[in-house]
Amino acid sequence: MPSVVIIGAQWGDEGKGKIIDYLAGEADVVVRAQGGNNAGHTVIVEDKKYAFHLMPSGVLYNDKKNVIGNGVVFDPEGFLKEIDILEAQGVDTSNVMIDERVHVIFPYHKKIDALEEDARGEDKIGTTKKGIGPCYMDKIERSGIRLGELLDREHFKSRLFSQVARKNKLIEKYYESQGFDPQEIFDTYCGYADRLKKYITDTTVIVHEALVEEKKVLFEGAQGTLLDIDLGTYPYVTSSHPTSGGFCIGAGVGPNMIGEVIGAVKAYTTRVGSGPFPTELHDETGNLIRTKGNEFGTTTGRPRRCGWFDGVMVKYTSRINGLTAISLMLLDVLSGFDKIKMCVGYQYKGEIIHHFPADLNKLAECKPVYKELDGWQEDITSIERYEDLPENAKKYIKAIEEYTQVPVKIISVGPKRSQTIIREAIF
Ligand code: IMP
């Protein structure tokens, strides 16, 4: 089955964008199926830097179909800005398709996201304030507005006015803040709809046809497994399913249509936002990883929390996604360390455990049990073949494979397309 899923197998920001971009070169169709413009991928091609939020990464190639599937929450303002920036950079965006079912993010979603974060005080989730959670709330509550609805002006007006009236009550009475003028939103969004019309379609048909015709379909994950609303570190999660199963729902495909499932995994661990993080480093080593790895958010610019590779976590994310391969990212960042640590168990109440606890209080009490490996000093950023990596780098990769029981098929040694070692063909 020539279809490949790429998901983040940690807390997001694993560098998926680069591998997605790399494999998109071989794909016919690239599909996003969850999340929204809370995501941030940076892709570097011939020293040009492209930042993606909502746009599928295949857009940099002229001959790919780029699908934004039904499971996405869609911010028209953000999307059109992205289109404008890409077009100004000379990228052709005519091959983009957006499913008519995507739920639309409105200004009140963003405002409620921010107000709710403030109201949570110390317990804040650390959301991107892009309105993701409130938009998914409306979807689940069955009051959300879908993109296709914007094309019927009269219908849209009545739906929007009724939604704004409800949201204003919440914003004004509960949060004691200022509500919205529905007419203003209507006029703005009608302008967006005019520009978006040409992209809107039933993308489930396009994806299905491609799969049936055995075309190469690349399912592009956003965020990471531990941010999954069900299987992640709840409540410090996003509101969608950034797991392999999320593609079935978010793109309308059956599980039997999914072939390879690749987990993008950093050679260390990072996290943005709040919540327990067993291998987090609060010392100079953590700072060094942050600086060398340029660990600052693409969407928010926030410094990311950094720590050693957590095998227990990746074993868990591998199990719940059914990973068939690991793409090991940012290995070059670990060059120059005398010793490298890898977490191979948690100590919990005097016992060593190898499963990732669902209970966050329990996770917060887990202390990492480390395997210490010798590091390597060589610069590996121009190495093209696995065999040419320093012996200690190979030992580190082997240790990851042995602990997680998943083969490392791709290794990334720098941000450029060319800095990618493929050990086994993917498509
Ligand atoms: P939301 O998705 O904006 O609601 O944020 C919920 C949580 O997911 C917060 O901890 C965010 O920092 C995190 N998050 C959302 N998108 C990303 C991403 O693309 N990478 C990493 N973390 C993310």
Short mmCIF file of C-alpha atoms and ligand atoms in Angstrom, two decimals:
data_model
loop_
_atom_site.label_atom_id
_atom_site.label_comp_id
_atom_site.label_asym_id
_atom_site.label_seq_id
_atom_site.Cartn_x
_atom_site.Cartn_y
_atom_site.Cartn_z
CA MET A 1 0.00 0.00 0.00
CA PRO A 2 1.77 3.17 -1.13
CA SER A 3 0.45 5.34 1.65
CA VAL A 4 2.57 6.67 4.47
CA VAL A 5 1.60 8.36 7.70
CA ILE A 6 4.06 10.63 9.45
CA ILE A 7 3.24 11.61 12.97
CA GLY A 8 5.17 13.21 15.77
CA ALA A 9 5.96 10.57 18.38
CA GLN A 10 6.77 12.97 21.22
CA TRP A 11 5.20 16.32 22.20
CA GLY A 12 5.27 17.90 18.75
CA ASP A 13 8.04 19.94 17.10
CA GLU A 14 9.96 16.77 16.23
CA GLY A 15 11.00 18.21 12.89
CA LYS A 16 8.31 16.29 10.99
CA GLY A 17 8.05 19.14 8.49
CA LYS A 18 11.45 18.37 7.06
CA ILE A 19 10.77 14.66 6.56
CA ILE A 20 7.30 15.37 5.26
CA ASP A 21 8.82 17.79 2.78
CA TYR A 22 11.43 15.18 1.85
CA LEU A 23 8.89 12.40 1.27
CA ALA A 24 6.45 14.80 -0.36
CA GLY A 25 8.93 14.86 -3.22
CA GLU A 26 7.94 11.26 -3.97
CA ALA A 27 4.23 11.56 -3.11
CA ASP A 28 1.31 12.38 -5.39
CA VAL A 29 -0.98 13.67 -2.67
CA VAL A 30 -0.14 15.23 0.71
CA VAL A 31 -2.89 15.31 3.34
CA ARG A 32 -3.35 17.24 6.60
CA ALA A 33 -6.14 15.84 8.74
CA GLN A 34 -6.13 17.40 12.23
CA GLY A 35 -5.24 20.51 14.18
CA GLY A 36 -5.05 23.92 12.59
CA ASN A 37 -2.62 26.79 12.41
CA ASN A 38 -1.42 25.99 15.93
CA ALA A 39 1.11 23.84 14.07
CA GLY A 40 4.36 25.17 12.77
CA HIS A 41 6.70 23.48 10.32
CA THR A 42 9.82 25.07 8.96
CA VAL A 43 11.16 23.76 5.68
CA ILE A 44 14.46 24.87 4.19
CA VAL A 45 15.02 24.42 0.46
CA GLU A 46 18.10 25.80 -1.24
CA ASP A 47 18.70 28.15 1.68
CA LYS A 48 15.17 29.55 1.44
CA LYS A 49 13.12 29.17 4.59
CA TYR A 50 9.37 28.44 4.45
CA ALA A 51 7.14 28.47 7.52
CA PHE A 52 3.98 26.37 7.31
CA HIS A 53 1.12 26.45 9.73
CA LEU A 54 -1.95 25.13 7.98
CA MET A 55 -0.61 24.46 4.54
CA PRO A 56 0.32 20.87 3.62
CA SER A 57 4.06 20.69 2.96
CA GLY A 58 3.68 19.28 -0.56
CA VAL A 59 2.84 22.77 -1.78
CA LEU A 60 6.52 23.43 -2.49
CA TYR A 61 6.32 20.93 -5.35
CA ASN A 62 4.20 21.98 -8.33
CA ASP A 63 2.89 18.54 -9.21
CA LYS A 64 1.33 17.45 -5.88
CA LYS A 65 -2.21 17.67 -4.66
CA ASN A 66 -2.32 19.25 -1.21
CA VAL A 67 -5.33 18.35 0.88
CA ILE A 68 -6.64 19.97 4.04
CA GLY A 69 -8.91 17.21 5.30
CA ASN A 70 -12.20 17.37 7.15
CA GLY A 71 -10.62 16.90 10.61
CA VAL A 72 -8.79 20.23 10.48
CA VAL A 73 -10.03 23.41 12.18
CA PHE A 74 -9.57 26.15 9.69
CA ASP A 75 -8.62 29.78 10.27
CA PRO A 76 -9.30 31.58 6.98
CA GLU A 77 -7.36 34.67 7.98
CA GLY A 78 -4.27 32.63 8.89
CA PHE A 79 -4.58 30.45 5.80
CA LEU A 80 -4.91 33.37 3.38
CA LYS A 81 -1.90 35.07 4.99
CA GLU A 82 0.05 31.88 4.44
CA ILE A 83 -1.07 31.79 0.81
CA ASP A 84 0.01 35.42 0.34
CA ILE A 85 3.45 34.81 1.87
CA LEU A 86 4.03 31.64 -0.18
CA GLU A 87 2.91 33.29 -3.40
CA ALA A 88 5.19 36.25 -2.69
CA GLN A 89 8.00 33.67 -2.37
CA GLY A 90 7.06 32.36 -5.80
CA VAL A 91 5.23 29.19 -4.67
CA ASP A 92 2.26 28.06 -6.78
CA THR A 93 -0.67 27.32 -4.44
CA SER A 94 -3.24 26.30 -7.05
CA ASN A 95 -2.97 22.61 -6.07
CA VAL A 96 -4.46 23.12 -2.62
CA MET A 97 -7.85 21.61 -1.71
CA ILE A 98 -9.81 22.21 1.45
CA ASP A 99 -12.58 19.93 2.59
CA GLU A 100 -15.98 21.57 2.79
CA ARG A 101 -16.46 19.97 6.22
CA VAL A 102 -13.57 21.69 8.03
CA HIS A 103 -14.80 23.72 10.99
CA VAL A 104 -14.08 27.41 10.74
CA ILE A 105 -12.25 29.37 13.43
CA PHE A 106 -13.87 32.72 14.15
CA PRO A 107 -12.52 35.67 16.20
CA TYR A 108 -14.66 34.64 19.17
CA HIS A 109 -12.87 31.28 19.30
CA LYS A 110 -9.52 33.02 19.62
CA LYS A 111 -10.84 35.40 22.24
CA ILE A 112 -12.39 32.60 24.31
CA ASP A 113 -9.15 30.62 24.03
CA ALA A 114 -7.21 33.58 25.51
CA LEU A 115 -9.84 34.40 28.15
CA GLU A 116 -10.05 30.80 29.28
CA GLU A 117 -6.27 30.53 29.54
CA ASP A 118 -6.20 33.64 31.74
CA ALA A 119 -9.04 32.27 33.84
CA ARG A 120 -7.12 29.04 34.43
CA GLY A 121 -4.33 31.01 36.10
CA GLU A 122 -1.66 28.65 37.45
CA ASP A 123 -3.37 25.71 35.76
CA LYS A 124 -3.11 27.16 32.27
CA ILE A 125 -2.51 24.71 29.43
CA GLY A 126 -0.22 27.05 27.52
CA THR A 127 -2.31 26.99 24.34
CA THR A 128 -1.26 28.80 21.19
CA LYS A 129 -4.38 31.00 21.57
CA LYS A 130 -5.31 30.31 17.97
CA GLY A 131 -8.84 29.31 18.95
CA ILE A 132 -8.24 25.60 18.37
CA GLY A 133 -9.89 24.22 21.53
CA PRO A 134 -13.00 26.47 21.39
CA CYS A 135 -13.51 25.64 17.70
CA TYR A 136 -13.33 21.89 18.36
CA MET A 137 -15.68 22.45 21.32
CA ASP A 138 -18.30 23.88 18.97
CA LYS A 139 -17.77 20.98 16.59
CA ILE A 140 -18.29 18.37 19.30
CA GLU A 141 -21.19 20.34 20.75
CA ARG A 142 -22.66 20.36 17.20
CA SER A 143 -22.97 24.12 16.84
CA GLY A 144 -19.83 24.79 14.78
CA ILE A 145 -19.88 26.36 11.33
CA ARG A 146 -18.29 24.38 8.51
CA LEU A 147 -16.44 25.98 5.61
CA GLY A 148 -18.95 24.85 3.00
CA GLU A 149 -21.64 26.80 4.83
CA LEU A 150 -19.88 30.09 4.06
CA LEU A 151 -20.73 29.68 0.40
CA ASP A 152 -24.46 30.10 1.03
CA ARG A 153 -24.61 33.70 2.25
CA GLU A 154 -28.12 33.68 3.68
CA HIS A 155 -27.63 30.42 5.53
CA PHE A 156 -24.21 31.54 6.78
CA LYS A 157 -25.59 34.83 8.05
CA SER A 158 -28.28 33.18 10.10
CA ARG A 159 -25.88 30.57 11.55
CA LEU A 160 -23.22 33.18 12.35
CA PHE A 161 -25.57 35.68 13.95
CA SER A 162 -27.00 33.01 16.19
CA GLN A 163 -23.52 31.79 17.17
CA VAL A 164 -22.24 35.31 17.87
CA ALA A 165 -25.26 36.02 20.07
CA ARG A 166 -24.48 32.92 22.15
CA LYS A 167 -20.76 33.62 22.31
CA ASN A 168 -21.31 37.27 23.24
CA LYS A 169 -23.39 36.18 26.20
CA LEU A 170 -20.52 33.98 27.34
CA ILE A 171 -17.84 36.60 26.70
CA GLU A 172 -19.74 39.50 28.23
CA LYS A 173 -21.55 37.84 31.13
CA TYR A 174 -19.15 35.10 32.17
CA TYR A 175 -15.75 36.50 31.22
CA GLU A 176 -16.83 40.16 31.61
CA SER A 177 -15.12 41.14 28.39
CA GLN A 178 -16.21 42.76 25.15
CA GLY A 179 -18.24 40.81 22.61
CA PHE A 180 -18.29 40.96 18.79
CA ASP A 181 -20.32 42.71 16.11
CA PRO A 182 -21.76 39.87 14.00
CA GLN A 183 -22.11 42.05 10.89
CA GLU A 184 -18.44 42.91 10.98
CA ILE A 185 -17.44 39.24 11.19
CA PHE A 186 -19.94 38.38 8.45
CA ASP A 187 -18.53 40.97 6.05
CA THR A 188 -14.94 39.94 6.72
CA TYR A 189 -15.68 36.22 6.37
CA CYS A 190 -17.69 36.73 3.17
CA GLY A 191 -14.54 38.35 1.76
CA TYR A 192 -12.54 35.29 2.85
CA ALA A 193 -15.11 32.94 1.34
CA ASP A 194 -14.81 34.69 -2.03
CA ARG A 195 -11.09 34.02 -2.05
CA LEU A 196 -11.42 30.48 -0.68
CA LYS A 197 -14.20 29.27 -2.99
CA LYS A 198 -11.81 27.85 -5.56
CA TYR A 199 -10.11 25.62 -2.98
CA ILE A 200 -13.25 24.13 -1.36
CA THR A 201 -14.30 20.61 -2.30
CA ASP A 202 -15.04 17.13 -0.92
CA THR A 203 -11.47 16.01 -0.31
CA THR A 204 -12.46 12.52 0.89
CA VAL A 205 -13.22 11.71 -2.75
CA ILE A 206 -9.82 12.95 -3.90
CA VAL A 207 -7.94 10.99 -1.24
CA HIS A 208 -9.98 7.83 -1.85
CA GLU A 209 -9.47 7.96 -5.61
CA ALA A 210 -5.75 8.44 -5.15
CA LEU A 211 -5.56 5.43 -2.82
CA VAL A 212 -7.61 3.22 -5.12
CA GLU A 213 -5.40 4.18 -8.04
CA GLU A 214 -2.37 3.22 -5.90
CA LYS A 215 -1.03 6.74 -6.03
CA LYS A 216 1.45 7.68 -3.33
CA VAL A 217 -0.38 9.39 -0.50
CA LEU A 218 1.46 11.05 2.35
CA PHE A 219 -0.55 11.75 5.49
CA GLU A 220 1.08 14.64 7.28
CA GLY A 221 0.68 14.81 11.06
CA ALA A 222 0.74 18.03 13.03
CA GLN A 223 1.63 18.38 16.72
CA GLY A 224 2.63 15.10 18.37
CA THR A 225 1.21 11.95 19.91
CA LEU A 226 1.46 13.14 23.51
CA LEU A 227 -0.74 16.09 22.59
CA ASP A 228 -3.55 13.74 21.52
CA ILE A 229 -6.82 14.59 23.26
CA ASP A 230 -7.37 10.93 24.22
CA LEU A 231 -3.95 9.35 24.44
CA GLY A 232 -1.75 12.33 25.31
CA THR A 233 -0.81 13.92 28.61
CA TYR A 234 -4.34 15.21 29.27
CA PRO A 235 -5.25 17.99 30.00
CA TYR A 236 -1.96 19.41 28.65
CA VAL A 237 -2.86 18.42 25.11
CA THR A 238 -4.36 19.87 22.00
CA SER A 239 -7.97 19.17 21.04
CA SER A 240 -7.44 16.81 18.10
CA HIS A 241 -5.92 13.39 17.31
CA PRO A 242 -2.32 13.77 16.17
CA THR A 243 -2.02 9.97 16.12
CA SER A 244 -2.11 7.54 13.20
CA GLY A 245 -5.80 6.77 13.87
CA GLY A 246 -6.57 10.47 13.53
CA PHE A 247 -6.06 10.21 9.79
CA CYS A 248 -8.89 7.74 9.33
CA ILE A 249 -11.34 10.17 10.87
CA GLY A 250 -9.72 13.41 9.77
CA ALA A 251 -9.28 12.47 6.12
CA GLY A 252 -12.13 9.99 5.77
CA VAL A 253 -10.08 6.88 4.96
CA GLY A 254 -10.35 3.34 6.27
CA PRO A 255 -7.54 1.92 8.45
CA ASN A 256 -6.84 -0.71 5.79
CA MET A 257 -5.74 2.11 3.49
CA ILE A 258 -2.81 3.09 5.72
CA GLY A 259 0.55 1.50 4.92
CA GLU A 260 3.72 2.60 6.67
CA VAL A 261 3.46 4.59 9.91
CA ILE A 262 6.55 6.67 10.60
CA GLY A 263 7.11 8.34 13.94
CA ALA A 264 9.28 11.44 13.83
CA VAL A 265 11.34 11.43 16.99
CA LYS A 266 13.94 13.95 18.10
CA ALA A 267 17.27 12.55 19.28
CA TYR A 268 16.33 14.26 22.56
CA THR A 269 12.98 15.55 23.90
CA THR A 270 11.29 18.95 23.91
CA ARG A 271 7.98 20.27 25.05
CA VAL A 272 6.15 23.59 24.92
CA GLY A 273 3.41 24.54 27.33
CA SER A 274 2.81 23.08 30.75
CA GLY A 275 2.76 19.59 32.25
CA PRO A 276 5.16 16.95 33.62
CA PHE A 277 8.25 16.08 31.59
CA PRO A 278 10.36 13.35 33.27
CA THR A 279 13.64 13.88 31.38
CA GLU A 280 13.54 17.69 31.41
CA LEU A 281 16.92 19.32 32.02
CA HIS A 282 16.97 22.54 34.02
CA ASP A 283 20.73 22.92 33.73
CA GLU A 284 23.42 24.01 31.26
CA THR A 285 22.95 20.83 29.18
CA GLY A 286 19.29 21.76 28.66
CA ASN A 287 20.31 25.28 27.65
CA LEU A 288 22.92 23.92 25.27
CA ILE A 289 20.41 21.63 23.57
CA ARG A 290 17.98 24.57 23.27
CA THR A 291 20.60 26.81 21.67
CA LYS A 292 22.12 24.18 19.38
CA GLY A 293 18.73 22.85 18.33
CA ASN A 294 17.23 26.35 17.99
CA GLU A 295 14.39 25.16 20.19
CA PHE A 296 12.05 28.10 19.95
CA GLY A 297 8.45 27.77 18.70
CA THR A 298 7.71 28.41 15.00
CA THR A 299 4.19 29.59 15.83
CA THR A 300 4.69 31.39 19.14
CA GLY A 301 8.47 31.94 19.41
CA ARG A 302 8.38 30.48 22.93
CA PRO A 303 11.56 28.76 24.22
CA ARG A 304 10.95 25.01 24.34
CA ARG A 305 11.65 22.91 27.42
CA CYS A 306 14.48 20.47 26.62
CA GLY A 307 15.62 17.10 27.98
CA TRP A 308 17.19 13.75 27.13
CA PHE A 309 15.57 11.14 24.87
CA ASP A 310 12.80 9.34 26.72
CA GLY A 311 12.61 5.71 25.60
CA VAL A 312 9.63 4.91 27.83
CA MET A 313 7.63 7.61 26.12
CA VAL A 314 8.61 6.58 22.60
CA LYS A 315 7.86 2.92 23.38
CA TYR A 316 4.35 4.08 24.37
CA THR A 317 3.81 6.33 21.35
CA SER A 318 5.13 3.60 19.11
CA ARG A 319 2.57 1.14 20.52
CA ILE A 320 -0.46 3.39 20.21
CA ASN A 321 0.40 4.51 16.68
CA GLY A 322 1.58 1.13 15.42
CA LEU A 323 4.88 2.64 14.28
CA THR A 324 6.63 0.70 11.54
CA ALA A 325 9.59 3.08 11.45
CA ILE A 326 11.28 5.89 13.32
CA SER A 327 12.63 8.97 11.63
CA LEU A 328 15.31 10.17 14.04
CA MET A 329 15.54 13.93 13.86
CA LEU A 330 18.19 16.48 14.85
CA LEU A 331 20.87 13.90 15.60
CA ASP A 332 23.49 16.53 14.70
CA VAL A 333 22.45 18.60 17.74
CA LEU A 334 23.96 15.92 19.99
CA SER A 335 27.44 16.14 18.41
CA GLY A 336 29.99 17.48 20.87
CA PHE A 337 28.60 15.96 24.08
CA ASP A 338 31.03 13.75 26.04
CA LYS A 339 28.18 11.63 27.36
CA ILE A 340 24.63 11.19 26.13
CA LYS A 341 21.84 9.92 28.32
CA MET A 342 18.79 7.97 27.27
CA CYS A 343 15.88 7.17 29.57
CA VAL A 344 15.22 3.41 29.67
CA GLY A 345 12.74 3.17 32.53
CA TYR A 346 11.02 5.23 35.20
CA GLN A 347 11.56 4.85 38.89
CA TYR A 348 8.18 5.08 40.57
CA LYS A 349 7.68 4.44 44.29
CA GLY A 350 10.81 2.29 44.45
CA GLU A 351 9.92 0.23 41.39
CA ILE A 352 11.24 0.44 37.82
CA ILE A 353 8.41 0.73 35.32
CA HIS A 354 8.51 0.64 31.52
CA HIS A 355 5.07 1.95 30.67
CA PHE A 356 4.11 5.58 30.31
CA PRO A 357 1.53 6.37 33.02
CA ALA A 358 -1.83 7.84 32.04
CA ASP A 359 -2.10 9.60 35.40
CA LEU A 360 -0.18 12.87 35.31
CA ASN A 361 0.41 12.94 39.06
CA LYS A 362 2.06 9.57 38.70
CA LEU A 363 4.06 10.78 35.68
CA ALA A 364 5.21 13.83 37.68
CA GLU A 365 6.61 11.48 40.32
CA CYS A 366 8.49 9.31 37.84
CA LYS A 367 12.25 9.72 37.88
CA PRO A 368 14.11 8.71 34.72
CA VAL A 369 16.45 5.74 34.83
CA TYR A 370 19.25 6.56 32.42
CA LYS A 371 21.51 4.51 30.23
CA GLU A 372 24.65 6.54 29.65
CA LEU A 373 26.39 6.31 26.31
CA ASP A 374 29.61 7.81 25.02
CA GLY A 375 29.03 10.79 22.77
CA TRP A 376 30.81 11.77 19.57
CA GLN A 377 32.69 14.95 18.71
CA GLU A 378 32.53 14.85 14.91
CA ASP A 379 30.35 17.22 12.91
CA ILE A 380 27.88 14.87 11.18
CA THR A 381 25.96 17.45 9.18
CA SER A 382 27.37 16.44 5.80
CA ILE A 383 27.23 12.65 6.27
CA GLU A 384 25.08 10.96 3.63
CA ARG A 385 25.35 7.27 4.52
CA TYR A 386 24.56 5.48 7.76
CA GLU A 387 27.88 3.57 7.55
CA ASP A 388 29.79 6.87 7.69
CA LEU A 389 28.30 8.02 10.99
CA PRO A 390 30.65 7.96 14.01
CA GLU A 391 30.57 4.60 15.81
CA ASN A 392 29.09 6.16 18.96
CA ALA A 393 26.27 7.77 16.97
CA LYS A 394 25.47 4.33 15.51
CA LYS A 395 25.53 2.83 19.00
CA TYR A 396 23.07 5.49 20.15
CA ILE A 397 20.73 4.71 17.23
CA LYS A 398 20.99 0.99 17.98
CA ALA A 399 20.15 1.60 21.63
CA ILE A 400 17.00 3.49 20.55
CA GLU A 401 15.99 0.65 18.23
CA GLU A 402 16.60 -1.99 20.87
CA TYR A 403 14.61 -0.22 23.54
CA THR A 404 11.68 0.89 21.38
CA GLN A 405 11.68 -2.18 19.12
CA VAL A 406 11.14 0.04 16.08
CA PRO A 407 13.68 0.33 13.24
CA VAL A 408 15.21 3.75 12.66
CA LYS A 409 14.80 4.03 8.89
CA ILE A 410 15.51 7.74 8.46
CA ILE A 411 18.11 9.92 10.19
CA SER A 412 18.20 13.68 9.88
CA VAL A 413 21.53 15.42 10.37
CA GLY A 414 20.60 19.00 9.49
CA PRO A 415 17.69 21.15 8.36
CA LYS A 416 18.18 20.82 4.59
CA ARG A 417 16.58 18.20 2.34
CA SER A 418 20.04 16.97 1.43
CA GLN A 419 20.94 16.34 5.08
CA THR A 420 18.87 13.18 5.30
CA ILE A 421 20.09 9.60 5.60
CA ILE A 422 17.61 7.05 4.26
CA ARG A 423 18.41 3.53 5.45
CA GLU A 424 15.43 1.91 3.77
CA ALA A 425 13.18 3.22 0.99
CA ILE A 426 9.85 4.42 2.36
CA PHE A 427 7.48 4.60 -0.62
P1 IMP B 1 -3.63 24.45 21.40
O1 IMP B 1 -3.43 23.41 20.37
O2 IMP B 1 -3.33 25.84 20.92
O3 IMP B 1 -4.97 24.35 22.07
O4 IMP B 1 -2.56 24.18 22.55
C1 IMP B 1 -2.65 23.04 23.41
C2 IMP B 1 -1.28 22.51 23.74
O5 IMP B 1 -0.70 21.94 22.57
C3 IMP B 1 -0.28 23.55 24.25
O6 IMP B 1 0.57 22.96 25.21
C4 IMP B 1 0.49 23.90 22.99
O7 IMP B 1 1.77 24.43 23.30
C5 IMP B 1 0.56 22.55 22.34
N1 IMP B 1 0.74 22.64 20.87
C6 IMP B 1 -0.17 22.97 19.96
N2 IMP B 1 0.34 22.92 18.72
C7 IMP B 1 1.61 22.52 18.87
C8 IMP B 1 2.66 22.23 17.93
O8 IMP B 1 2.52 22.32 16.71
N3 IMP B 1 3.83 21.83 18.47
C9 IMP B 1 4.00 21.67 19.82
N4 IMP B 1 3.07 21.93 20.71
C10 IMP B 1 1.87 22.34 20.24
#
